[in-house]
CSV table of C-alpha atoms in Angstrom, one decimal:
chain,number,residue,atom,x,y,z
A,504,UNK,CA,-98.0,-106.8,81.7
A,505,UNK,CA,-100.7,-110.0,81.9
A,506,UNK,CA,-99.8,-110.4,85.5
A,507,UNK,CA,-100.1,-106.6,86.3
A,508,UNK,CA,-103.6,-106.7,84.6
A,509,UNK,CA,-104.8,-110.0,86.6
A,510,UNK,CA,-103.4,-108.1,90.0
A,511,UNK,CA,-104.9,-105.3,89.2
A,512,UNK,CA,-108.4,-106.4,87.8
A,513,UNK,CA,-108.7,-109.1,90.7
A,514,UNK,CA,-108.1,-106.2,93.5
A,515,UNK,CA,-110.4,-106.5,96.4
A,516,UNK,CA,-113.8,-104.8,96.4
A,517,UNK,CA,-116.7,-103.7,98.1
A,518,UNK,CA,-120.4,-103.9,97.7
A,519,UNK,CA,-122.3,-101.3,98.8
A,520,UNK,CA,-125.7,-100.9,99.9
A,521,UNK,CA,-126.3,-97.9,97.7
A,522,UNK,CA,-125.1,-99.9,94.9
A,523,UNK,CA,-127.5,-102.4,95.7
A,524,UNK,CA,-130.6,-100.4,95.6
A,525,UNK,CA,-129.6,-99.0,92.3
A,526,UNK,CA,-129.7,-102.8,91.0
A,527,UNK,CA,-132.8,-103.4,92.0
A,528,UNK,CA,-134.4,-100.2,90.5
A,529,UNK,CA,-132.5,-100.8,87.3
A,530,UNK,CA,-133.4,-104.5,87.4
A,531,UNK,CA,-137.5,-103.2,87.5
A,532,UNK,CA,-137.0,-100.9,84.1
A,533,UNK,CA,-136.1,-104.8,82.6
A,534,UNK,CA,-133.0,-103.5,81.4
A,535,UNK,CA,-130.3,-105.8,80.8
A,536,UNK,CA,-127.2,-105.7,82.9
A,537,UNK,CA,-123.9,-106.9,84.6
A,538,UNK,CA,-122.8,-106.5,88.5
A,539,UNK,CA,-119.7,-106.0,89.2
A,540,UNK,CA,-118.3,-106.5,85.7
A,541,UNK,CA,-114.6,-106.6,84.7
A,542,UNK,CA,-113.8,-104.7,81.4
A,543,UNK,CA,-111.0,-105.1,79.0
A,544,UNK,CA,-108.7,-102.3,80.6
A,545,UNK,CA,-108.9,-104.2,84.0
A,546,UNK,CA,-111.3,-101.8,85.7
A,547,UNK,CA,-113.9,-103.5,87.8
A,548,UNK,CA,-117.8,-101.5,87.5
A,549,UNK,CA,-120.8,-101.1,89.4
A,550,UNK,CA,-123.3,-101.8,86.4
A,551,UNK,CA,-122.7,-102.4,82.7
A,552,UNK,CA,-126.0,-101.9,81.2
A,553,UNK,CA,-126.7,-103.5,77.3
A,554,UNK,CA,-129.3,-101.8,75.4
A,555,UNK,CA,-129.4,-103.2,71.7
A,556,UNK,CA,-125.8,-103.4,70.8
A,557,UNK,CA,-124.7,-100.3,73.1
A,558,UNK,CA,-123.1,-101.1,76.4
A,559,UNK,CA,-123.3,-98.2,79.2
A,560,UNK,CA,-121.2,-98.2,82.7
A,561,UNK,CA,-123.0,-96.8,85.9
A,562,UNK,CA,-120.9,-96.1,88.5
A,563,UNK,CA,-122.4,-96.0,92.1
A,564,UNK,CA,-120.7,-93.3,93.3
A,565,UNK,CA,-120.8,-92.9,97.4
A,566,UNK,CA,-119.1,-90.2,99.6
A,567,UNK,CA,-115.7,-91.8,99.4
A,568,UNK,CA,-115.9,-90.7,95.6
A,569,UNK,CA,-116.1,-86.7,96.6
A,570,UNK,CA,-113.4,-84.3,97.9
A,571,UNK,CA,-114.6,-84.0,101.2
A,572,UNK,CA,-118.4,-82.8,101.6
A,573,UNK,CA,-118.0,-81.6,98.4
A,574,UNK,CA,-120.4,-82.8,95.1
A,575,UNK,CA,-116.6,-82.6,93.3
A,576,UNK,CA,-115.4,-85.9,92.3
A,577,UNK,CA,-111.9,-86.9,93.8
A,578,UNK,CA,-109.2,-87.8,91.5
A,579,UNK,CA,-109.4,-91.6,91.7
A,580,UNK,CA,-113.0,-91.8,90.1
A,581,UNK,CA,-112.2,-88.8,87.8
A,582,UNK,CA,-109.4,-91.2,86.2
A,583,UNK,CA,-111.4,-94.4,86.5
A,584,UNK,CA,-114.4,-92.7,84.7
A,585,UNK,CA,-111.8,-90.9,82.2
A,586,UNK,CA,-109.9,-94.4,81.5
A,587,UNK,CA,-112.9,-96.2,80.9
A,588,UNK,CA,-114.3,-94.0,78.3
A,589,UNK,CA,-110.7,-94.0,76.5
A,590,UNK,CA,-109.7,-97.2,77.0
A,591,UNK,CA,-113.0,-99.3,76.6
A,592,UNK,CA,-115.0,-96.7,74.5
A,593,UNK,CA,-117.7,-96.8,76.5
A,594,UNK,CA,-120.3,-94.2,78.3
A,595,UNK,CA,-120.2,-93.8,82.0
A,596,UNK,CA,-123.1,-92.5,84.0
A,597,UNK,CA,-122.2,-91.3,87.5
A,598,UNK,CA,-125.3,-92.2,90.2
A,599,UNK,CA,-124.2,-89.5,93.0
A,600,UNK,CA,-125.3,-90.6,96.0
A,601,UNK,CA,-127.1,-87.3,97.0
A,602,UNK,CA,-129.1,-87.6,94.2
A,603,UNK,CA,-130.0,-91.3,94.6
A,604,UNK,CA,-131.2,-90.0,98.5
A,605,UNK,CA,-133.0,-87.4,96.9
A,606,UNK,CA,-135.4,-89.4,95.3
A,607,UNK,CA,-138.8,-89.0,96.8
A,608,UNK,CA,-141.3,-92.0,97.9
A,609,UNK,CA,-144.7,-91.9,96.4
A,610,UNK,CA,-147.6,-92.0,98.2
A,611,UNK,CA,-147.3,-96.0,99.5
A,612,UNK,CA,-144.2,-94.9,100.8
A,613,UNK,CA,-142.1,-96.9,97.8
A,614,UNK,CA,-139.4,-95.2,96.4
A,615,UNK,CA,-138.3,-98.0,93.5
A,616,UNK,CA,-140.9,-96.2,90.9
A,617,UNK,CA,-139.2,-92.8,91.5
A,618,UNK,CA,-135.8,-94.6,91.3
A,619,UNK,CA,-136.1,-96.7,88.2
A,620,UNK,CA,-137.4,-93.2,86.4
A,621,UNK,CA,-134.4,-91.4,87.5
A,622,UNK,CA,-132.2,-94.4,85.8
A,623,UNK,CA,-134.3,-94.5,82.8
A,624,UNK,CA,-133.8,-90.8,82.1
A,625,UNK,CA,-130.0,-91.2,82.5
A,626,UNK,CA,-129.9,-93.9,80.1
A,627,UNK,CA,-131.8,-91.9,77.3
């Protein structure tokens, strides 16, 4: 079983521009977090946020996490989130690409404040 866990948790992953944007905005809030953390269950997650004693998973879900052009998560994504909640006993927050992309720029043409506000609200 150790061998299987090692293979599972070391599987290749891709780091997206979307994830990078979310991490940058989260950093601007001053919240402590780790990127590409591996949980006890073996799952690699995008962001692991620490607020006091509490840890929260943020998964940045691009188009490949959804069925076709719908806003319904695919089975693989739903299973991952469900297993993280059950096995690691952590809250999982999804940042869907269409919500992230809908955040408007301020008068100076910057989205960072709006993105940070969006993330703070999700973490409440």
